[in-house]
């Protein structure tokens, strides 16, 4: 076997899926934090001469990216030929320019660090805004898996008369793709963000949605303030309780409970970040992305 | 002014001391974690063309080293000339060789990462064991501040008839220096470590210590298992309750409370990691180390 899969802790299901799709063995990993917060790790099978496929999502990325760097460095010393990263959620994509004097561009710095120790990577729907292509900031080859087809298929198969509601004008192109795949209409909210936690939304054409199942869609559900504001707006407008669908289930703090409490009928996400709401499987796409890099 | 001091959060006192000793201004830093765990930062004064002296201890290092990397990258983009790191505690110094097949050498990997984004550093008593000199793993110039003189002075000034007790044979050379500076005798324990948390000690010559104040000294107090085992051993041997003196106050979990509960009369540390026990000031040495690099 010329390639092996390693599961960074918390990514065991993705590693199992990659192993099954690619016919790779899993290389077991011993991994723990010392009492002082430092990471200990040990690769428990022979990897010399092989391609190492590392499954590691980078939500809440700080501790994880240090562990990933230590793992990659260890794999190099053990003689692996290449390191390919399957990173279903890629952190540090939001600060993609210096908005105020004295700010840096963490998206570039993070990409420079990651690019220094992996040889290629596959991710799902990175938050690309002012940076339009991962190749602008990542110097290693990358494959981007679109979650839209899997989301469209799930919505078409599970929801009666859906109408998709996108959170803001930036999302319009992406929401329109999900809607086209699900063969259903969509509308887009007008959104104003006030700080990290406060969001206001409005939906100009709320009357057009009567009799349909509102499906709120967003790429990242972090504080869920956008989803919560949209859910409350939809419910106040007299529509059915909405289904909330996201790609990346970050759910900071009590965000998931707050979203359920705001009137959402159900919350559904892709399995890019392990969470009880994961119902849409994007692992086959990740496996195909890895295969393209192999 | 050709140099400025920046305080990574939690290092404000060190930054103030460096500023006072070196006559540098403090460059204020805005720093917070987004709800999703990512770091936001902004340097709030002009630093272009200057040497930036960054105060940042690296205990519990994972989150901090990512923030430090983002800060250093931002400072470069803002046009600083050099970045000097005042790091009173340097993490990841213990895994300094591969002890078992499949392990890496995290001390080397961590030093490679730090060396990639700072131009020089000053630290206090790094845990040097099989690596005898920081220059073996750090490719940037470094200055090492010895805590021993400040510890000796504190012990000589505060303890009646002290006898120093070192935790193990590895510490003998270091303990003998502290004892010589304090003009007092010392003994060394025989120690056996069983896992991350379990330690057994014995003290062959316990009778020689009668009538003196036992002072347990160690470089790093992490789980405090060594100090606790030694304290219990000393108390069981009929000696006075010992004074416990350490350089680096990591105190993982409930280690501090456990140490007090084990019979320690008092716990005293150097101010390399902020903790209520910090009574021994090593900041002047750090400032002199920075001055040597400037």
Coordinates of C-alpha atoms in Angstrom, one line a residue:
Chain A
X1 CA 0.0 0.0 0.0
X2 CA 1.5 3.3 -1.0
X3 CA -0.8 5.6 1.0
X4 CA -2.1 5.6 4.6
X5 CA -4.8 7.7 6.3
X6 CA -4.3 9.3 9.8
X7 CA -7.1 10.6 11.9
X8 CA -6.3 13.7 13.9
X9 CA -8.4 13.3 17.1
X10 CA -12.0 14.1 16.4
X11 CA -11.7 13.2 12.7
X12 CA -12.1 9.4 13.0
X13 CA -15.3 9.2 10.8
X14 CA -13.7 11.2 8.0
X15 CA -10.6 9.0 8.2
X16 CA -12.7 5.9 8.0
X17 CA -14.6 7.2 5.0
X18 CA -11.3 8.2 3.2
X19 CA -9.9 4.8 4.0
X20 CA -12.9 3.0 2.6
X21 CA -13.1 5.2 -0.5
X22 CA -9.4 5.1 -1.3
X23 CA -8.6 1.6 -0.1
X24 CA -6.0 2.9 2.3
X25 CA -5.1 1.5 5.6
X26 CA -5.5 3.7 8.8
X27 CA -2.2 4.4 10.5
X28 CA -3.1 4.5 14.2
X29 CA -2.1 7.6 16.2
X30 CA -1.4 7.9 19.9
X31 CA -2.3 11.5 20.8
X32 CA -2.7 13.3 24.1
X33 CA -2.1 16.6 25.9
X34 CA 0.4 16.6 28.7
X35 CA -0.9 18.2 32.0
X36 CA 0.9 21.4 31.0
X37 CA -1.1 21.7 27.8
X38 CA 1.6 20.5 25.4
X39 CA 0.8 17.8 22.9
X40 CA 2.3 14.3 22.8
X41 CA 1.9 12.1 19.7
X42 CA 3.2 8.9 18.3
X43 CA 2.5 7.3 14.9
X44 CA 1.9 3.6 15.5
X45 CA 2.6 2.0 12.2
X46 CA 5.3 2.2 9.5
X47 CA 4.8 5.1 7.2
X48 CA 8.2 5.5 5.5
X49 CA 8.0 5.9 1.8
X50 CA 4.2 6.3 1.8
X51 CA 1.8 9.2 1.1
X52 CA 0.2 10.3 4.4
X53 CA -3.4 11.5 4.1
X54 CA -4.2 13.4 7.3
X55 CA -7.9 14.0 8.2
X56 CA -8.0 17.2 10.3
X57 CA -10.8 19.8 10.3
X58 CA -9.6 23.3 11.4
X59 CA -12.5 24.8 13.3
X60 CA -11.4 26.3 16.6
X61 CA -8.0 26.1 14.9
X62 CA -5.3 27.2 17.3
X63 CA -4.6 24.1 19.3
X64 CA -5.3 21.9 16.3
X65 CA -3.0 23.6 13.9
X66 CA -0.1 23.2 16.3
X67 CA -0.9 19.5 16.8
X68 CA -1.2 19.2 13.0
X69 CA 2.2 20.9 12.5
X70 CA 3.8 18.5 15.1
X71 CA 2.2 15.5 13.4
X72 CA 3.4 16.6 9.9
X73 CA 6.9 17.2 11.2
X74 CA 6.9 13.8 12.9
X75 CA 5.7 12.2 9.6
X76 CA 8.5 13.8 7.7
X77 CA 11.0 12.5 10.2
X78 CA 9.5 9.1 9.8
X79 CA 10.1 9.3 6.1
X80 CA 6.7 9.9 4.5
X81 CA 6.9 10.9 0.8
X82 CA 4.0 13.5 0.8
X83 CA 1.5 14.8 3.2
X84 CA -2.0 15.5 1.9
X85 CA -4.5 17.3 4.2
X86 CA -8.2 16.5 4.1
X87 CA -9.5 19.6 6.0
X88 CA -13.3 19.7 5.7
X89 CA -13.4 23.1 7.4
X90 CA -10.5 25.5 6.9
X91 CA -10.1 28.2 9.6
X92 CA -8.8 31.7 9.4
X93 CA -10.5 32.6 6.0
X94 CA -12.4 35.7 7.2
X95 CA -9.7 38.2 7.9
X96 CA -8.8 38.3 4.2
X97 CA -7.6 41.9 4.1
X98 CA -6.5 44.7 6.5
X99 CA -9.7 46.6 7.2
X100 CA -8.1 49.1 9.6
X101 CA -4.6 50.5 10.1
X102 CA -2.6 48.1 12.3
X103 CA -4.5 45.0 11.3
X104 CA -2.8 42.1 9.5
X105 CA -4.3 39.5 7.0
X106 CA -4.6 36.4 9.1
X107 CA -5.9 34.4 6.1
X108 CA -2.6 34.9 4.4
X109 CA -0.5 34.2 7.5
X110 CA -2.4 31.0 8.3
X111 CA -2.2 29.8 4.7
X112 CA 1.6 30.4 4.7
X113 CA 2.0 28.4 7.8
X114 CA -0.1 25.4 6.6
X115 CA 1.5 25.6 3.2
X116 CA 4.9 25.2 4.9
X117 CA 4.2 21.7 6.2
X118 CA 1.6 20.0 3.9
X119 CA 2.0 19.2 0.2
X120 CA -1.6 19.5 -0.8
X121 CA -5.0 19.8 0.6
X122 CA -8.7 19.3 0.0
X123 CA -11.4 21.3 1.7
X124 CA -15.1 22.0 1.5
X125 CA -16.6 25.4 0.6
X126 CA -13.9 27.7 2.1
X127 CA -15.1 31.1 3.0
X128 CA -13.9 32.9 -0.1
X129 CA -14.9 36.5 -0.3
X130 CA -12.3 39.0 -1.4
X131 CA -9.9 36.1 -2.0
X132 CA -11.5 34.3 -4.9
X133 CA -9.3 31.3 -5.2
X134 CA -7.4 29.3 -2.6
X135 CA -4.4 29.4 -5.0
X136 CA -4.1 33.1 -4.3
X137 CA -3.0 32.4 -0.7
X138 CA -2.1 28.7 -0.6
X139 CA 1.1 27.8 -2.4
X140 CA 0.4 24.1 -2.3
X141 CA -2.1 22.4 -4.7
X142 CA -5.6 22.4 -3.3
X143 CA -8.9 20.9 -4.3
X144 CA -12.2 22.5 -3.3
X145 CA -15.3 20.4 -2.8
X146 CA -18.6 22.1 -3.3
X147 CA -21.2 21.3 -0.7
X148 CA -24.0 22.7 -2.9
X149 CA -24.8 19.4 -4.8
X150 CA -25.1 17.4 -1.6
X151 CA -27.2 20.1 0.0
X152 CA -29.5 20.4 -3.1
X153 CA -30.0 16.6 -3.1
X154 CA -30.8 16.5 0.6
X155 CA -33.3 19.4 0.3
X156 CA -35.0 17.9 -2.8
X157 CA -35.3 14.5 -1.0
X158 CA -36.5 15.7 2.4
X159 CA -38.5 19.0 2.1
X160 CA -42.0 19.6 0.7
X161 CA -42.3 22.7 -1.5
X162 CA -39.1 24.4 -0.3
X163 CA -38.1 28.0 -0.8
X164 CA -34.5 28.8 0.0
X165 CA -33.7 31.9 2.0
X166 CA -30.1 33.2 1.8
X167 CA -28.7 35.3 4.6
X168 CA -27.3 38.2 2.5
X169 CA -26.4 39.5 -0.9
X170 CA -22.9 38.0 -0.8
X171 CA -24.5 34.6 -0.6
X172 CA -26.7 35.1 -3.6
X173 CA -24.6 33.2 -6.1
X174 CA -24.1 30.2 -3.8
X175 CA -27.8 30.1 -2.7
X176 CA -28.9 30.3 -6.3
X177 CA -26.8 27.2 -7.1
X178 CA -28.3 25.2 -4.2
X179 CA -31.8 26.3 -5.3
X180 CA -31.1 25.3 -8.9
X181 CA -29.9 21.9 -7.9
X182 CA -33.0 21.4 -5.7
X183 CA -35.2 22.8 -8.4
X184 CA -36.8 25.3 -6.0
X185 CA -37.1 29.1 -5.7
X186 CA -34.9 31.3 -3.5
X187 CA -34.9 34.8 -1.9
X188 CA -32.1 36.7 -0.2
X189 CA -32.3 38.6 3.0
X190 CA -31.0 42.1 3.6
X191 CA -28.5 41.9 6.5
X192 CA -26.8 44.3 8.8
X193 CA -24.1 43.1 11.2
X194 CA -23.4 45.0 14.4
X195 CA -20.3 43.5 16.0
X196 CA -19.4 39.8 16.4
X197 CA -22.8 38.8 17.9
X198 CA -25.5 41.2 16.7
X199 CA -27.2 40.9 13.4
X200 CA -30.4 42.5 11.9
X201 CA -32.2 41.1 8.8
X202 CA -35.2 42.0 6.7
X203 CA -37.0 40.1 4.0
X204 CA -38.7 42.4 1.5
X205 CA -40.9 39.8 -0.3
X206 CA -42.2 37.8 2.7
X207 CA -45.7 37.5 1.2
X208 CA -44.4 35.5 -1.8
X209 CA -43.3 32.7 0.6
X210 CA -46.8 31.8 1.9
X211 CA -47.6 28.1 1.6
X212 CA -44.0 27.0 1.1
X213 CA -41.5 25.5 3.5
X214 CA -38.9 28.2 4.3
X215 CA -35.3 26.8 4.3
X216 CA -32.7 29.1 5.6
X217 CA -29.2 28.3 4.2
X218 CA -25.8 29.6 5.1
X219 CA -22.2 28.5 4.6
X220 CA -20.9 28.8 8.2
X221 CA -23.2 28.7 11.3
X222 CA -20.9 30.2 14.0
X223 CA -22.8 32.3 16.6
X224 CA -25.9 31.6 14.5
X225 CA -27.0 35.2 15.0
X226 CA -27.8 35.5 11.3
X227 CA -29.9 32.3 11.3
X228 CA -31.6 33.3 14.5
X229 CA -32.5 36.7 13.3
X230 CA -33.8 35.2 10.0
X231 CA -35.8 32.5 11.8
X232 CA -37.4 35.1 14.1
X233 CA -38.2 37.3 11.1
X234 CA -39.8 34.4 9.2
X235 CA -41.8 33.3 12.1
X236 CA -43.0 36.8 12.9
X237 CA -44.0 37.1 9.2
X238 CA -46.5 34.3 9.7
X239 CA -44.6 31.7 7.7
X240 CA -44.0 28.1 8.9
X241 CA -41.1 27.5 11.3
X242 CA -38.1 27.3 9.0
X243 CA -35.7 24.5 8.4
X244 CA -32.1 25.8 8.9
X245 CA -29.4 24.2 6.7
X246 CA -25.7 25.1 7.0
X247 CA -22.4 23.8 5.6
X248 CA -20.1 24.2 8.5
X249 CA -21.5 23.6 12.0
X250 CA -19.3 25.7 14.2
X251 CA -22.0 26.6 16.7
X252 CA -20.0 28.8 19.1
X253 CA -21.0 28.6 22.8
X254 CA -24.8 28.1 23.1
X255 CA -25.5 28.9 19.4
X256 CA -27.2 25.6 18.6
X257 CA -29.6 25.8 21.6
X258 CA -30.3 29.4 20.8
X259 CA -31.1 28.6 17.2
X260 CA -33.5 25.8 18.3
X261 CA -35.1 28.2 20.8
X262 CA -35.6 30.9 18.2
X263 CA -38.2 28.8 16.3
X264 CA -36.2 26.7 13.9
X265 CA -38.2 23.5 13.0
X266 CA -35.0 21.6 12.4
X267 CA -31.2 22.2 12.0
X268 CA -29.3 20.3 9.4
X269 CA -25.6 20.5 8.5
X270 CA -22.9 18.9 6.3
X271 CA -20.5 16.6 8.2
X272 CA -17.5 19.0 7.8
X273 CA -17.4 19.7 11.6
X274 CA -18.7 16.8 13.8
X275 CA -22.1 17.8 15.3
X276 CA -25.4 16.1 16.1
X277 CA -27.0 18.0 13.2
X278 CA -24.7 16.4 10.6
X279 CA -27.0 14.8 8.0
X280 CA -25.5 15.8 4.7
X281 CA -22.5 13.7 3.7
X282 CA -19.6 15.4 1.9
X283 CA -17.0 12.8 2.6
X284 CA -17.2 11.2 -0.9
X285 CA -16.3 14.5 -2.4
X286 CA -13.4 14.9 0.0
X287 CA -12.2 11.4 -1.0
X288 CA -12.4 12.3 -4.7
X289 CA -10.4 15.4 -4.0
X290 CA -7.7 13.4 -2.3
X291 CA -7.7 10.9 -5.2
X292 CA -7.1 13.8 -7.6
X293 CA -4.1 14.9 -5.6
X294 CA -2.6 11.4 -5.2
Chain B
X1 CA 12.6 55.9 19.5
X2 CA 14.0 53.0 17.6
X3 CA 12.3 50.2 19.6
X4 CA 8.9 49.5 21.0
X5 CA 7.5 46.9 23.4
X6 CA 4.3 44.9 22.8
X7 CA 2.5 42.9 25.5
X8 CA 0.9 39.7 24.3
X9 CA -2.2 39.4 26.6
X10 CA -1.2 38.2 30.0
X11 CA 2.3 39.6 29.7
X12 CA 1.6 43.2 30.6
X13 CA 3.8 43.3 33.7
X14 CA 6.8 42.0 31.8
X15 CA 6.1 44.5 29.0
X16 CA 6.0 47.3 31.6
X17 CA 9.3 46.2 33.1
X18 CA 11.0 45.9 29.7
X19 CA 9.7 49.4 28.8
X20 CA 11.0 50.9 32.0
X21 CA 14.4 49.2 31.8
X22 CA 15.0 49.9 28.1
X23 CA 13.3 53.2 27.9
X24 CA 11.0 51.9 25.2
X25 CA 7.4 53.0 24.6
X26 CA 4.6 50.4 24.8
X27 CA 2.8 49.8 21.4
X28 CA -0.8 49.1 22.5
X29 CA -2.3 45.9 21.1
X30 CA -6.0 45.1 20.5
X31 CA -6.4 41.4 20.9
X32 CA -9.4 39.1 21.2
X33 CA -10.8 35.7 20.2
X34 CA -13.7 35.7 17.8
X35 CA -16.6 33.5 19.0
X36 CA -15.3 30.7 16.7
X37 CA -12.0 30.6 18.6
X38 CA -10.0 32.5 15.9
X39 CA -7.8 35.4 17.0
X40 CA -8.2 39.0 16.0
X41 CA -5.5 41.5 16.6
X42 CA -4.5 45.0 15.7
X43 CA -1.4 47.0 16.5
X44 CA -2.5 50.4 17.7
X45 CA 0.6 52.6 17.1
X46 CA 3.1 53.2 14.3
X47 CA 5.9 50.5 14.4
X48 CA 7.4 50.9 10.9
X49 CA 11.2 50.9 10.9
X50 CA 11.4 50.0 14.6
X51 CA 12.6 47.0 16.5
X52 CA 9.6 45.3 18.1
X53 CA 10.2 43.6 21.5
X54 CA 7.3 41.2 22.1
X55 CA 6.7 40.0 25.7
X56 CA 5.0 36.5 25.5
X57 CA 5.5 33.6 27.8
X58 CA 4.8 30.2 26.2
X59 CA 3.4 28.1 28.9
X60 CA 0.2 26.3 27.7
X61 CA 1.7 27.2 24.4
X62 CA -0.6 26.1 21.6
X63 CA -3.1 28.9 21.4
X64 CA -0.4 31.4 22.3
X65 CA 2.1 30.4 19.7
X66 CA -0.5 30.8 17.0
X67 CA -1.4 34.3 18.2
X68 CA 2.3 35.1 18.5
X69 CA 2.8 34.0 14.9
X70 CA -0.1 36.1 13.7
X71 CA 1.2 39.1 15.7
X72 CA 4.8 38.7 14.3
X73 CA 3.4 38.4 10.7
X74 CA 1.3 41.5 11.2
X75 CA 4.3 43.4 12.6
X76 CA 6.4 42.4 9.5
X77 CA 3.6 43.7 7.2
X78 CA 3.6 46.9 9.2
X79 CA 7.3 47.3 8.4
X80 CA 9.1 46.5 11.7
X81 CA 12.8 46.0 11.3
X82 CA 13.4 43.1 13.7
X83 CA 11.2 41.1 16.2
X84 CA 12.8 40.2 19.5
X85 CA 10.9 37.8 21.7
X86 CA 11.1 38.0 25.5
X87 CA 9.7 34.6 26.4
X88 CA 10.2 34.0 30.1
X89 CA 8.9 30.4 29.8
X90 CA 9.7 28.5 26.7
X91 CA 7.3 25.6 26.0
X92 CA 8.0 22.3 24.2
X93 CA 11.4 21.7 25.6
X94 CA 10.8 18.3 27.1
X95 CA 10.4 16.0 24.1
X96 CA 14.0 16.6 23.0
X97 CA 14.5 13.2 21.4
X98 CA 12.4 10.3 20.0
X99 CA 12.1 7.9 22.9
X100 CA 10.0 5.3 21.1
X101 CA 9.5 4.4 17.5
X102 CA 7.0 6.6 15.8
X103 CA 7.6 9.6 18.1
X104 CA 8.9 12.9 16.8
X105 CA 11.1 15.5 18.5
X106 CA 8.6 18.3 19.3
X107 CA 11.4 20.5 20.9
X108 CA 13.0 20.7 17.4
X109 CA 9.7 21.3 15.5
X110 CA 8.6 24.0 17.9
X111 CA 12.0 25.7 17.7
X112 CA 11.9 25.6 13.9
X113 CA 8.5 27.3 13.9
X114 CA 9.4 30.0 16.4
X115 CA 12.8 30.6 14.6
X116 CA 10.8 31.2 11.3
X117 CA 9.1 34.3 12.6
X118 CA 11.2 36.0 15.3
X119 CA 14.8 37.4 14.9
X120 CA 16.0 36.7 18.4
X121 CA 14.8 35.7 21.8
X122 CA 15.5 35.9 25.5
X123 CA 14.3 33.2 27.9
X124 CA 14.8 32.1 31.5
X125 CA 16.1 28.7 32.5
X126 CA 14.8 26.6 29.5
X127 CA 14.5 22.9 30.3
X128 CA 17.8 21.8 28.8
X129 CA 18.5 18.2 29.2
X130 CA 19.7 16.2 26.3
X131 CA 19.8 19.4 24.3
X132 CA 22.6 21.4 26.1
X133 CA 22.3 24.7 24.3
X134 CA 19.4 26.5 22.7
X135 CA 21.6 27.2 19.7
X136 CA 21.4 23.5 18.9
X137 CA 17.7 23.8 18.0
X138 CA 17.1 27.6 17.6
X139 CA 18.5 29.1 14.5
X140 CA 18.0 32.7 15.7
X141 CA 20.3 34.3 18.4
X142 CA 19.1 33.6 21.9
X143 CA 20.0 34.8 25.4
X144 CA 19.4 32.6 28.4
X145 CA 18.8 34.3 31.8
X146 CA 19.7 32.2 34.8
X147 CA 17.1 32.3 37.6
X148 CA 19.6 30.9 40.1
X149 CA 21.1 34.2 41.3
X150 CA 17.7 35.8 42.0
X151 CA 16.6 32.6 43.7
X152 CA 19.8 32.5 45.9
X153 CA 19.3 36.1 46.9
X154 CA 15.7 35.5 47.8
X155 CA 16.4 32.4 49.9
X156 CA 19.4 34.1 51.6
X157 CA 17.3 37.1 52.4
X158 CA 14.1 35.3 53.6
X159 CA 14.9 31.9 55.1
X160 CA 16.5 31.0 58.4
X161 CA 19.2 28.2 58.2
X162 CA 18.0 26.8 54.8
X163 CA 19.0 23.5 53.4
X164 CA 18.1 23.1 49.7
X165 CA 16.5 19.8 48.5
X166 CA 16.8 19.1 44.8
X167 CA 14.2 16.8 43.2
X168 CA 16.5 14.4 41.4
X169 CA 20.1 13.8 40.3
X170 CA 19.6 15.7 37.0
X171 CA 19.0 18.8 39.0
X172 CA 22.1 18.5 41.1
X173 CA 24.3 20.9 39.2
X174 CA 21.5 23.6 39.1
X175 CA 20.6 23.1 42.8
X176 CA 24.3 23.3 43.8
X177 CA 24.5 26.7 42.1
X178 CA 21.5 28.0 43.9
X179 CA 22.9 26.7 47.2
X180 CA 26.3 28.2 46.6
X181 CA 24.7 31.6 45.9
X182 CA 22.7 31.3 49.1
X183 CA 25.7 30.0 51.0
X184 CA 23.7 27.0 52.3
X185 CA 24.0 23.2 52.1
X186 CA 21.9 21.1 49.7
X187 CA 20.9 17.4 49.2
X188 CA 19.3 15.7 46.3
X189 CA 16.3 13.3 46.3
X190 CA 16.2 9.9 44.5
X191 CA 13.2 10.1 42.2
X192 CA 11.2 7.6 40.2
X193 CA 8.5 8.8 37.8
X194 CA 5.5 6.6 37.0
X195 CA 3.6 8.2 34.1
X196 CA 2.6 11.9 33.8
X197 CA 1.2 12.2 37.3
X198 CA 2.9 9.7 39.6
X199 CA 6.2 10.3 41.3
X200 CA 8.0 8.5 44.2
X201 CA 10.9 10.0 46.0
X202 CA 13.3 9.1 48.8
X203 CA 15.8 11.1 50.8
X204 CA 18.7 8.9 52.1
X205 CA 20.2 11.5 54.6
X206 CA 17.1 12.8 56.2
X207 CA 18.7 12.9 59.7
X208 CA 21.2 15.4 58.5
X209 CA 18.5 18.0 58.0
X210 CA 17.2 18.3 61.6
X211 CA 17.1 21.8 62.9
X212 CA 17.2 23.4 59.4
X213 CA 14.5 24.9 57.2
X214 CA 14.0 22.5 54.3
X215 CA 13.7 24.4 51.0
X216 CA 12.5 22.2 48.1
X217 CA 13.7 23.7 44.7
X218 CA 12.7 22.7 41.2
X219 CA 12.9 24.4 37.8
X220 CA 9.3 23.7 36.6
X221 CA 6.3 23.1 38.9
X222 CA 3.7 21.5 36.5
X223 CA 1.6 18.8 38.1
X224 CA 3.7 19.4 41.3
X225 CA 3.8 15.7 41.9
X226 CA 7.5 15.8 42.5
X227 CA 7.2 18.7 45.0
X228 CA 4.2 17.0 46.7
X229 CA 6.0 13.7 47.1
X230 CA 9.0 15.4 48.4
X231 CA 7.0 17.6 50.8
X232 CA 5.2 14.5 52.2
X233 CA 8.5 12.7 52.5
X234 CA 10.1 15.6 54.4
X235 CA 7.0 16.0 56.8
X236 CA 6.9 12.2 57.4
X237 CA 10.6 12.3 58.3
X238 CA 9.8 14.7 61.2
X239 CA 11.3 17.8 59.6
X240 CA 9.7 21.2 59.5
X241 CA 7.1 21.9 56.8
X242 CA 9.2 22.8 53.8
X243 CA 9.3 26.0 51.7
X244 CA 8.8 25.1 48.0
X245 CA 10.6 27.3 45.5
X246 CA 10.3 26.9 41.7
X247 CA 11.3 28.8 38.7
X248 CA 8.3 28.3 36.4
X249 CA 4.8 28.2 38.0
X250 CA 2.9 26.2 35.5
X251 CA 0.6 24.6 38.2
X252 CA -1.5 22.3 35.9
X253 CA -5.1 21.9 37.1
X254 CA -5.3 21.8 41.0
X255 CA -1.5 21.4 41.4
X256 CA -1.1 24.6 43.5
X257 CA -3.9 23.7 45.9
X258 CA -2.6 20.1 46.1
X259 CA 0.9 21.3 47.0
X260 CA -0.4 23.6 49.7
X261 CA -2.5 20.7 51.0
X262 CA 0.4 18.3 51.1
X263 CA 2.1 20.3 53.9
X264 CA 4.2 23.0 52.2
X265 CA 4.7 25.9 54.5
X266 CA 4.8 28.4 51.6
X267 CA 5.2 28.3 47.8
X268 CA 7.4 30.8 46.0
X269 CA 8.2 31.2 42.3
X270 CA 9.9 33.4 39.8
X271 CA 7.7 35.7 37.8
X272 CA 8.2 33.8 34.5
X273 CA 4.5 32.7 34.5
X274 CA 2.0 35.0 36.2
X275 CA 0.8 33.3 39.4
X276 CA 0.0 34.5 43.0
X277 CA 3.3 32.8 44.2
X278 CA 5.5 35.0 42.0
X279 CA 7.9 36.7 44.5
X280 CA 11.3 36.4 42.8
X281 CA 11.8 39.0 40.1
X282 CA 13.7 37.9 36.9
X283 CA 12.5 40.8 34.7
X284 CA 15.7 42.8 35.1
X285 CA 17.6 39.8 33.6
X286 CA 15.2 39.5 30.7
X287 CA 15.6 43.3 30.0
X288 CA 19.4 42.9 30.0
X289 CA 19.1 39.9 27.6
X290 CA 17.0 42.0 25.3
X291 CA 19.5 44.9 25.5
X292 CA 22.2 42.5 24.5
X293 CA 20.3 41.5 21.3
X294 CA 19.3 45.1 20.4

